[in-house]
Coordinates of C-alpha atoms in Angstrom, one line a residue:
X1 CA -0.2 -0.1 -0.3
X2 CA 1.5 3.7 -0.7
X3 CA 2.0 5.7 1.9
X4 CA 2.6 9.8 1.9
X5 CA 5.5 10.9 2.4
X6 CA 5.0 14.8 2.1
X7 CA 2.0 16.8 1.4
X8 CA -0.7 17.4 0.5
X9 CA 0.1 20.9 -0.6
X10 CA -2.2 23.2 -1.9
X11 CA -0.6 25.3 -4.7
X12 CA -2.3 27.2 -7.7
X13 CA -5.6 28.1 -6.7
X14 CA -8.1 30.6 -8.7
X15 CA -12.1 30.7 -9.4
X16 CA -12.6 27.1 -11.1
X17 CA -9.2 25.0 -10.7
X18 CA -7.0 24.3 -8.3
X19 CA -3.7 22.4 -7.9
X20 CA -2.5 19.6 -5.2
X21 CA 1.4 18.3 -5.1
X22 CA 2.1 15.3 -3.2
X23 CA 5.2 13.3 -3.0
X24 CA 4.7 9.2 -1.9
X25 CA 6.9 6.3 -1.5
X26 CA 5.9 4.3 -4.8
X27 CA 4.2 4.9 -7.9
X28 CA -0.1 5.4 -7.6
X29 CA -2.6 6.9 -8.8
X30 CA -3.6 10.1 -6.2
X31 CA -6.8 11.5 -6.2
X32 CA -8.1 14.2 -4.8
X33 CA -11.2 15.3 -4.8
X34 CA -13.2 14.1 -8.5
X35 CA -9.2 14.5 -9.9
X36 CA -6.8 12.2 -10.2
X37 CA -2.9 12.1 -11.7
X38 CA -0.6 9.1 -12.1
X39 CA 2.4 9.8 -10.0
X40 CA 5.8 10.5 -12.2
X41 CA 9.2 9.4 -11.0
X42 CA 12.7 11.4 -10.3
X43 CA 15.6 9.6 -8.8
X44 CA 13.6 6.6 -7.7
X45 CA 11.1 9.6 -5.5
X46 CA 7.5 9.6 -7.0
X47 CA 5.1 13.1 -7.2
X48 CA 2.1 13.9 -8.5
X49 CA 0.8 17.4 -9.1
X50 CA -2.9 16.9 -9.3
X51 CA -5.4 19.1 -11.2
X52 CA -8.8 19.9 -9.9
X53 CA -10.8 21.0 -12.5
X54 CA -14.9 22.3 -12.8
X55 CA -14.7 24.2 -9.3
X56 CA -17.3 26.2 -8.4
X57 CA -16.3 30.2 -8.1
X58 CA -16.1 31.5 -4.6
X59 CA -16.9 28.3 -2.9
X60 CA -15.4 26.0 -0.4
X61 CA -14.8 22.5 -0.8
X62 CA -13.5 19.7 1.9
X63 CA -11.1 17.4 0.3
X64 CA -9.5 14.3 1.0
X65 CA -6.2 12.0 -0.8
X66 CA -6.2 9.2 -1.7
X67 CA -3.4 6.9 -3.2
X68 CA -4.5 3.9 -5.3
X69 CA -7.9 3.9 -3.7
X70 CA -7.3 4.2 -0.1
X71 CA -7.5 7.5 1.9
X72 CA -4.7 8.6 3.0
X73 CA -5.6 12.3 4.6
X74 CA -7.0 14.3 6.0
X75 CA -4.5 14.5 9.3
X76 CA -6.1 13.4 12.6
X77 CA -6.4 16.5 15.0
X78 CA -6.9 19.1 12.5
X79 CA -9.9 20.8 10.4
X80 CA -10.6 18.6 6.9
X81 CA -8.2 20.3 4.3
X82 CA -10.2 22.6 2.1
X83 CA -9.7 24.3 -1.4
X84 CA -11.3 28.0 -1.4
X85 CA -12.0 29.4 -5.2
X86 CA -12.2 32.7 -5.8
X87 CA -14.9 34.7 -6.8
X88 CA -15.6 35.2 -10.6
X89 CA -13.7 39.2 -10.9
X90 CA -12.4 38.5 -7.0
X91 CA -13.0 39.7 -3.8
X92 CA -12.9 43.1 -2.4
X93 CA -11.2 41.6 0.3
X94 CA -8.2 39.9 0.2
X95 CA -5.7 38.6 2.5
X96 CA -2.0 37.2 1.9
X97 CA 0.2 35.6 4.8
X98 CA 4.1 36.6 4.1
X99 CA 7.3 35.5 5.3
X100 CA 10.8 34.0 4.7
X101 CA 14.1 32.3 6.0
X102 CA 12.3 29.3 7.9
X103 CA 14.7 26.4 9.4
X104 CA 13.2 23.2 10.3
X105 CA 11.8 22.3 13.6
X106 CA 14.4 22.9 16.3
X107 CA 13.9 24.1 20.4
X108 CA 17.4 26.0 19.3
X109 CA 15.1 28.5 17.1
X110 CA 12.6 29.3 19.0
X111 CA 8.8 29.3 18.0
X112 CA 8.2 28.5 14.6
X113 CA 6.1 31.3 13.4
X114 CA 3.8 29.3 10.5
X115 CA 3.0 27.1 13.0
X116 CA 2.0 29.2 15.6
X117 CA -0.3 30.8 12.8
X118 CA -1.5 27.2 12.0
X119 CA -2.3 26.9 15.6
X120 CA -4.3 29.9 15.8
X121 CA -6.0 28.8 12.5
X122 CA -6.9 25.7 13.7
X123 CA -9.6 27.1 16.1
X124 CA -10.9 30.2 13.5
X125 CA -13.7 30.0 11.2
X126 CA -12.5 29.9 7.7
X127 CA -13.7 33.1 6.4
X128 CA -10.3 34.4 8.2
X129 CA -8.0 32.2 6.8
X130 CA -5.5 33.9 5.0
X131 CA -6.5 33.4 1.1
X132 CA -2.8 32.7 0.6
X133 CA 0.5 32.2 1.5
X134 CA 3.6 34.0 -0.1
X135 CA 7.1 32.0 1.0
X136 CA 9.6 34.5 0.0
X137 CA 12.9 32.2 0.1
X138 CA 15.0 29.7 2.3
X139 CA 12.3 27.3 2.2
X140 CA 15.4 24.9 3.2
X141 CA 18.9 25.2 4.3
X142 CA 21.4 23.5 2.2
X143 CA 24.3 25.0 3.6
X144 CA 23.1 24.9 7.5
X145 CA 22.1 21.7 8.1
X146 CA 20.2 20.7 11.4
X147 CA 22.0 17.9 14.0
X148 CA 19.7 15.5 12.3
X149 CA 20.4 15.8 9.4
X150 CA 23.9 16.0 10.0
X151 CA 23.3 12.6 11.2
X152 CA 22.1 11.6 8.7
X153 CA 24.7 12.8 6.4
X154 CA 27.5 11.0 8.2
X155 CA 25.7 7.5 7.9
X156 CA 25.2 8.0 4.0
X157 CA 28.8 9.1 3.2
X158 CA 32.4 10.9 4.8
X159 CA 31.7 14.3 6.0
X160 CA 35.0 15.0 6.3
X161 CA 35.1 15.1 2.2
X162 CA 33.8 18.4 1.1
X163 CA 31.0 19.6 1.2
X164 CA 31.3 18.1 4.5
X165 CA 27.8 18.7 6.7
X166 CA 26.3 20.5 3.5
X167 CA 23.9 19.3 1.0
X168 CA 25.8 17.3 -1.8
X169 CA 23.3 16.2 -4.3
X170 CA 19.7 15.9 -5.6
X171 CA 18.7 12.6 -3.0
X172 CA 20.1 14.5 -0.1
X173 CA 17.9 18.1 -1.1
X174 CA 15.4 15.8 -0.8
X175 CA 15.7 15.2 3.0
X176 CA 15.6 18.5 3.6
X177 CA 12.1 19.0 2.0
X178 CA 11.1 16.0 4.3
X179 CA 12.5 17.8 7.0
X180 CA 11.0 21.3 6.3
X181 CA 7.7 20.0 5.6
X182 CA 6.4 17.3 7.7
X183 CA 5.9 19.6 10.4
X184 CA 2.1 18.6 11.0
X185 CA 0.8 22.3 12.0
X186 CA 2.6 23.4 8.5
X187 CA 2.1 20.6 6.9
X188 CA -2.0 21.1 7.8
X189 CA -1.5 24.6 6.6
X190 CA -0.1 24.4 3.2
X191 CA -2.7 21.8 2.9
X192 CA -5.2 24.3 3.0
X193 CA -3.9 27.6 2.3
X194 CA -2.8 28.2 -1.6
X195 CA 0.9 28.4 -1.2
X196 CA 3.5 30.5 -3.8
X197 CA 7.0 30.0 -3.5
X198 CA 10.3 31.7 -4.5
X199 CA 14.3 30.3 -3.5
X200 CA 16.8 32.3 -2.1
X201 CA 20.2 32.1 -1.5
X202 CA 20.4 29.2 1.3
X203 CA 18.1 27.1 -1.0
X204 CA 21.2 26.6 -2.7
X205 CA 24.1 28.2 -0.9
X206 CA 25.0 31.3 1.3
X207 CA 25.7 34.4 -1.3
X208 CA 24.5 32.3 -4.5
X209 CA 25.8 34.2 -6.8
X210 CA 26.9 37.3 -4.8
X211 CA 29.5 37.9 -7.8
X212 CA 31.6 36.7 -10.6
X213 CA 34.4 35.9 -8.4
X214 CA 32.0 34.0 -6.2
X215 CA 31.0 31.5 -8.7
X216 CA 34.6 31.0 -9.9
X217 CA 35.4 30.3 -7.0
X218 CA 32.6 27.7 -6.1
X219 CA 33.3 26.2 -9.5
X220 CA 36.8 25.6 -9.1
X221 CA 35.4 23.2 -6.1
X222 CA 35.2 19.2 -6.9
X223 CA 31.4 19.5 -5.3
X224 CA 29.7 22.6 -6.4
X225 CA 28.2 21.8 -10.1
X226 CA 26.3 18.7 -8.8
X227 CA 25.3 20.7 -5.2
X228 CA 23.7 23.2 -7.4
X229 CA 21.9 20.7 -10.3
X230 CA 20.5 19.1 -7.3
X231 CA 19.0 22.3 -5.8
X232 CA 17.7 23.5 -9.4
X233 CA 16.4 20.0 -9.9
X234 CA 14.8 19.6 -6.7
X235 CA 13.6 22.9 -6.4
X236 CA 11.9 22.4 -10.1
X237 CA 9.9 19.3 -8.5
X238 CA 9.4 20.6 -4.9
X239 CA 8.2 24.5 -5.7
X240 CA 8.5 25.3 -9.1
X241 CA 6.2 23.8 -10.7
X242 CA 3.0 24.5 -7.7
X243 CA 3.3 28.1 -8.5
X244 CA 2.4 27.4 -12.3
X245 CA -1.7 27.4 -13.7
X246 CA -3.1 24.0 -14.9
X247 CA -3.2 26.6 -18.3
X248 CA 0.6 27.0 -17.8
X249 CA 2.0 23.5 -17.0
X250 CA -0.1 22.2 -19.9
X251 CA 1.9 24.4 -22.3
X252 CA 5.3 23.7 -19.9
X253 CA 7.5 21.2 -22.5
X254 CA 9.5 19.8 -19.3
X255 CA 6.5 19.4 -17.4
X256 CA 4.6 17.4 -20.3
X257 CA 7.9 15.2 -20.7
X258 CA 8.6 14.6 -17.0
X259 CA 5.0 13.2 -16.7
X260 CA 4.8 11.1 -19.5
X261 CA 7.6 9.4 -19.7
X262 CA 8.1 5.9 -19.1
X263 CA 10.1 5.2 -15.9
X264 CA 12.4 7.6 -14.1
X265 CA 12.7 10.8 -15.4
X266 CA 16.1 11.6 -13.8
X267 CA 18.1 12.1 -16.5
X268 CA 15.5 14.8 -18.1
X269 CA 16.0 16.3 -15.1
X270 CA 19.4 16.5 -15.2
X271 CA 20.1 17.7 -18.0
X272 CA 17.5 20.5 -17.0
X273 CA 19.2 21.4 -14.0
X274 CA 22.9 21.7 -15.9
X275 CA 21.4 24.1 -18.4
X276 CA 19.5 26.3 -15.8
X277 CA 22.6 26.1 -14.0
X278 CA 24.8 28.3 -16.5
X279 CA 21.9 30.9 -16.5
X280 CA 24.2 33.5 -15.8
X281 CA 25.5 36.3 -17.5
X282 CA 22.5 36.6 -19.6
X283 CA 22.4 33.1 -20.7
X284 CA 19.2 32.0 -19.5
X285 CA 16.3 29.7 -20.7
X286 CA 14.4 29.5 -17.8
X287 CA 12.3 31.4 -16.2
X288 CA 12.0 31.2 -12.6
X289 CA 10.0 34.6 -12.4
X290 CA 6.0 34.8 -12.6
X291 CA 2.7 36.1 -12.3
X292 CA -0.8 35.3 -10.2
X293 CA -3.5 37.4 -10.2
X294 CA -6.3 37.5 -7.3
X295 CA -9.1 39.9 -7.9
X296 CA -8.0 43.5 -8.5
X297 CA -4.5 42.2 -6.7
X298 CA -1.3 41.2 -9.1
X299 CA 1.1 39.1 -7.4
X300 CA 4.6 39.4 -9.9
X301 CA 7.5 37.3 -8.2
X302 CA 10.9 37.9 -9.3
X303 CA 13.4 35.6 -9.4
X304 CA 16.8 37.7 -8.0
X305 CA 19.1 34.9 -7.4
X306 CA 19.5 32.4 -10.9
X307 CA 20.0 34.6 -13.7
X308 CA 21.9 37.5 -12.5
X309 CA 24.1 39.2 -14.7
X310 CA 27.7 39.4 -12.8
X311 CA 29.8 41.0 -15.6
X312 CA 32.2 43.6 -13.7
X313 CA 31.2 46.1 -16.1
X314 CA 27.7 45.0 -16.5
X315 CA 26.1 44.0 -13.5
X316 CA 22.7 43.2 -13.2
X317 CA 20.1 41.4 -10.6
X318 CA 17.7 40.4 -13.8
X319 CA 18.6 40.1 -17.4
X320 CA 17.8 42.8 -19.8
X321 CA 14.9 39.7 -21.4
X322 CA 13.6 38.7 -18.0
X323 CA 13.4 42.5 -17.1
X324 CA 11.1 43.1 -20.2
X325 CA 8.8 40.5 -19.2
X326 CA 8.4 41.8 -15.6
X327 CA 7.9 45.3 -17.1
X328 CA 5.3 43.8 -19.6
X329 CA 3.2 42.6 -16.6
X330 CA 3.7 44.8 -13.9
X331 CA 1.3 46.9 -16.3
X332 CA -3.1 46.0 -15.8
X333 CA -6.4 45.9 -14.5
X334 CA -5.4 45.8 -10.5
X335 CA -5.9 48.1 -7.7
X336 CA -3.0 46.4 -5.5
X337 CA 0.7 45.6 -7.0
X338 CA 2.6 43.5 -4.9
X339 CA 6.1 42.1 -6.0
X340 CA 7.6 39.8 -4.6
X341 CA 11.5 39.7 -4.0
X342 CA 12.9 37.6 -1.6
X343 CA 15.8 40.7 -1.6
X344 CA 14.5 43.7 0.2
X345 CA 14.6 46.4 -2.7
X346 CA 15.1 49.3 -0.3
X347 CA 17.0 48.4 3.1
X348 CA 18.1 50.3 6.3
X349 CA 20.0 53.5 4.5
X350 CA 23.2 53.0 5.9
X351 CA 23.6 49.3 4.2
X352 CA 22.1 50.9 0.7
X353 CA 24.5 53.0 0.8
X354 CA 27.4 50.9 1.8
X355 CA 26.4 48.5 -0.9
X356 CA 26.6 50.7 -3.8
X357 CA 29.4 52.3 -2.8
X358 CA 30.6 48.5 -2.3
X359 CA 29.9 47.7 -6.2
X360 CA 32.0 50.6 -7.5
X361 CA 34.5 49.4 -5.4
X362 CA 34.3 45.8 -6.7
X363 CA 35.2 47.7 -10.3
X364 CA 38.8 48.9 -9.0
X365 CA 41.8 47.0 -10.7
X366 CA 44.5 45.0 -8.3
X367 CA 44.2 45.1 -4.9
X368 CA 41.3 47.2 -4.0
X369 CA 39.0 45.6 -6.2
X370 CA 40.3 41.9 -4.6
X371 CA 39.4 43.5 -1.3
X372 CA 36.0 44.9 -1.8
X373 CA 35.2 41.7 -3.4
X374 CA 36.2 40.2 0.2
X375 CA 34.5 42.8 2.0
X376 CA 31.3 42.2 -0.3
X377 CA 31.0 38.5 0.5
X378 CA 31.7 38.6 4.1
X379 CA 29.2 41.7 4.9
X380 CA 27.0 39.7 2.5
X381 CA 26.5 42.9 0.3
X382 CA 24.5 41.4 -2.8
X383 CA 21.1 43.0 -2.6
X384 CA 18.9 45.1 -5.2
X385 CA 21.5 48.2 -4.0
X386 CA 24.6 46.8 -5.0
X387 CA 23.4 45.8 -8.7
X388 CA 22.4 49.7 -9.1
X389 CA 21.6 49.3 -13.1
X390 CA 18.8 47.1 -11.5
X391 CA 17.1 48.3 -8.4
X392 CA 17.3 52.1 -10.5
X393 CA 15.0 50.6 -13.5
X394 CA 12.8 48.6 -10.7
X395 CA 12.7 52.3 -9.5
X396 CA 11.8 53.8 -12.8
X397 CA 9.3 50.8 -13.3
X398 CA 7.3 51.2 -9.9
X399 CA 7.3 55.0 -10.5
X400 CA 5.7 54.5 -13.9
X401 CA 3.0 52.1 -12.3
X402 CA 2.3 54.5 -9.5
X403 CA 1.3 57.1 -12.0
X404 CA -1.4 55.3 -12.8
X405 CA -4.6 54.7 -11.2
X406 CA -3.2 52.1 -8.8
X407 CA -4.0 52.7 -5.6
X408 CA -1.5 50.9 -3.8
X409 CA 2.5 49.0 -5.0
X410 CA 4.0 47.0 -1.7
X411 CA 7.4 45.0 -2.4
X412 CA 7.3 41.7 -0.4
X413 CA 11.0 40.9 0.9
X414 CA 12.6 38.6 3.4
X415 CA 16.2 37.3 3.9
X416 CA 17.7 39.9 6.6
X417 CA 16.2 38.3 9.6
X418 CA 14.2 41.3 10.4
X419 CA 10.8 43.0 9.9
X420 CA 10.2 46.5 9.0
X421 CA 7.8 48.6 7.0
X422 CA 9.3 52.0 4.7
X423 CA 7.4 54.3 2.5
X424 CA 8.6 55.2 -0.4
X425 CA 8.6 58.7 -2.4
X426 CA 9.4 59.8 -5.8
X427 CA 11.3 63.2 -6.8
X428 CA 7.5 64.3 -8.3
X429 CA 4.2 63.3 -6.7
X430 CA 2.4 59.8 -7.7
X431 CA -1.0 58.5 -7.0
X432 CA -0.4 54.8 -5.2
X433 CA 1.3 54.1 -2.0
X434 CA 4.5 52.9 -2.2
X435 CA 6.0 50.5 0.2
X436 CA 8.8 48.2 0.9
X437 CA 7.8 45.3 3.2
X438 CA 10.2 43.2 4.7
X439 CA 9.2 39.9 7.3
X440 CA 12.0 37.4 8.4
X441 CA 12.3 35.3 10.1
X442 CA 9.5 32.6 10.4
X443 CA 11.6 30.1 11.8
X444 CA 15.3 30.9 12.4
X445 CA 17.6 33.1 14.9
X446 CA 19.7 36.5 14.4
X447 CA 23.2 36.3 16.4
X448 CA 23.1 39.1 19.4
X449 CA 25.7 41.3 18.4
X450 CA 23.8 41.5 14.8
X451 CA 20.8 42.8 16.7
X452 CA 22.1 46.5 17.7
X453 CA 23.6 46.8 14.4
X454 CA 20.2 46.8 12.2
X455 CA 18.5 49.5 14.6
X456 CA 21.4 51.6 14.0
X457 CA 21.5 51.4 10.4
X458 CA 18.2 53.3 10.3
X459 CA 19.9 56.0 12.4
X460 CA 19.3 59.6 10.3
X461 CA 23.1 60.6 11.1
X462 CA 24.9 57.8 9.9
X463 CA 22.5 57.5 6.7
X464 CA 23.2 61.3 6.1
X465 CA 27.2 60.2 6.2
X466 CA 26.8 57.1 4.0
X467 CA 25.0 58.5 1.7
X468 CA 27.0 62.0 1.3
X469 CA 30.3 59.2 1.0
X470 CA 27.8 57.2 -1.5
X471 CA 27.2 59.8 -3.5
X472 CA 30.8 61.4 -4.3
X473 CA 31.2 57.8 -6.4
X474 CA 27.6 56.6 -7.5
X475 CA 24.6 58.6 -8.5
X476 CA 22.0 59.3 -6.6
X477 CA 19.3 56.3 -6.2
X478 CA 16.4 58.0 -7.6
X479 CA 13.8 57.5 -4.4
X480 CA 13.3 58.0 -1.0
X481 CA 12.3 56.1 1.4
X482 CA 11.6 56.8 5.3
X483 CA 10.9 53.8 7.9
X484 CA 7.7 53.6 9.0
X485 CA 7.9 50.6 11.6
X486 CA 10.7 48.3 13.5
X487 CA 13.3 47.4 13.1
X488 CA 11.6 44.2 14.6
X489 CA 14.0 41.4 15.5
X490 CA 12.2 37.4 16.0
X491 CA 10.3 34.7 14.4
X492 CA 7.3 36.5 12.8
X493 CA 4.6 36.8 9.6
X494 CA 2.9 39.2 8.5
X495 CA 0.0 39.3 6.9
X496 CA -1.5 41.7 4.3
X497 CA -5.0 42.9 3.4
X498 CA -7.0 44.6 0.8
X499 CA -10.5 46.0 1.1
X500 CA -11.4 47.4 -2.6
X501 CA -8.9 50.0 -2.8
X502 CA -7.6 50.5 0.8
X503 CA -4.5 48.1 2.0
X504 CA -3.2 46.9 5.6
X505 CA -0.3 45.0 6.6
X506 CA -0.1 43.3 10.1
X507 CA 3.2 42.2 11.4
X508 CA 2.8 39.4 14.0
X509 CA 5.5 37.8 16.2
X510 CA 5.4 34.0 17.8
X511 CA 6.1 34.6 21.1
X512 CA 5.2 31.1 22.2
X513 CA 4.4 27.7 20.1
X514 CA 0.6 28.8 20.6
X515 CA 0.9 32.7 20.9
X516 CA 1.0 35.4 18.2
X517 CA 1.9 39.1 19.6
X518 CA 1.0 42.1 17.4
X519 CA 4.4 43.8 16.6
X520 CA 2.6 46.8 14.0
X521 CA -0.5 47.2 12.4
X522 CA 0.4 49.7 9.2
X523 CA -2.4 51.5 6.8
X524 CA -0.6 51.5 3.2
X525 CA -2.3 54.5 2.2

């Protein structure tokens, strides 16, 4: 009898369809509601993404999961998992839960904010549940493994050889996803709240694609290529395909090949991951960036990691071709634009100006450039501000949209292990309210010595000094921003709510495994 290993994960949901992802321990037919799919196999692992169609708009449908006819879900102790479709044309009231950086269940990291949120959901009316969840990177940590994973790795291979206690290949990545997604409350939450995802550096390795020097250093090792292939192949299976609608999947050539092949599709995914691994410096054939629409809310999620242009003379966080796709899809008939970027577009002022300075310094010849590169890698100076061509282009795009009838534009981010909200201003007044909203981590910890640093980084006198210094060597940034709440430290989640043309963000801290306490409520007007 087949067993359900991970899932079900409710992924793409619209007004009439939904997709449900599972991993099983053997090939089988997976049935969800009135739909079914045969599992596909990759390297001996078995997966299915079941497309449930023909649903009625604006309805809530409890569902079970059956494997070869035997019911294996719902979970004991939790309400039935549900598919809640969106009304035709959308609902004026909409809510999105978001956050990033979630380590597996381990008491060393304190309360898991996502698990705490699930605990509260369990006793709520489903009308109070969020409509969707956006996970903004670092769903797994390939370079910072738990003690349990280190013990598991030591039984598989020698951890005295590189990459030691880090993840080495696809098989080891599958273990990470099992560890991250089997926490009971989180598993139930992700079975009933449609979830979108994007990777960040720790899904592959800290500082992934920071610079060409970083890539050259990694490529010179004996283990990096297999590690990156395993990361991208597993990301495609566990995260990416669930971001796509059933119509998108029907047109996705790789998905159609993988799900129709007889036997194991490992070689097919290996070849794909090798091509995707080389998508740096403009040579990009895979687009991880995607778009989702929720009535009058558009979510545009940007890949800020895999396709960077790292040449010294033309550093860009997104290639020109992909940015053109972003610009095309950033316009439309909606009231609220949400831009999902794992990396914050706008950081504390002092950090932002330092990153702009460092980008210029890294271009210098000789020892000064090499020293600046060391500083970049040690200080994690690789956010939007260190790719000024891309950061400024994003600013110009947001400004153009803000001059239309759009009510709000919010850049949702994580990565930096503290939370804050900042209001954005342009040289000339615009119609829309524009914000940078950061919520991180969901479940991790910030070293105590770093906490004062994030508070000082917002200090106005320090910002003025670093701005003056940065502008001696680079052009001023085309936007100004002002912190309106934060910085907050701890495990947290944020909810963005819209009602017609109004919006607000609520940020909450996981005080215990069962209690969330409010940090801030920010009207986005």
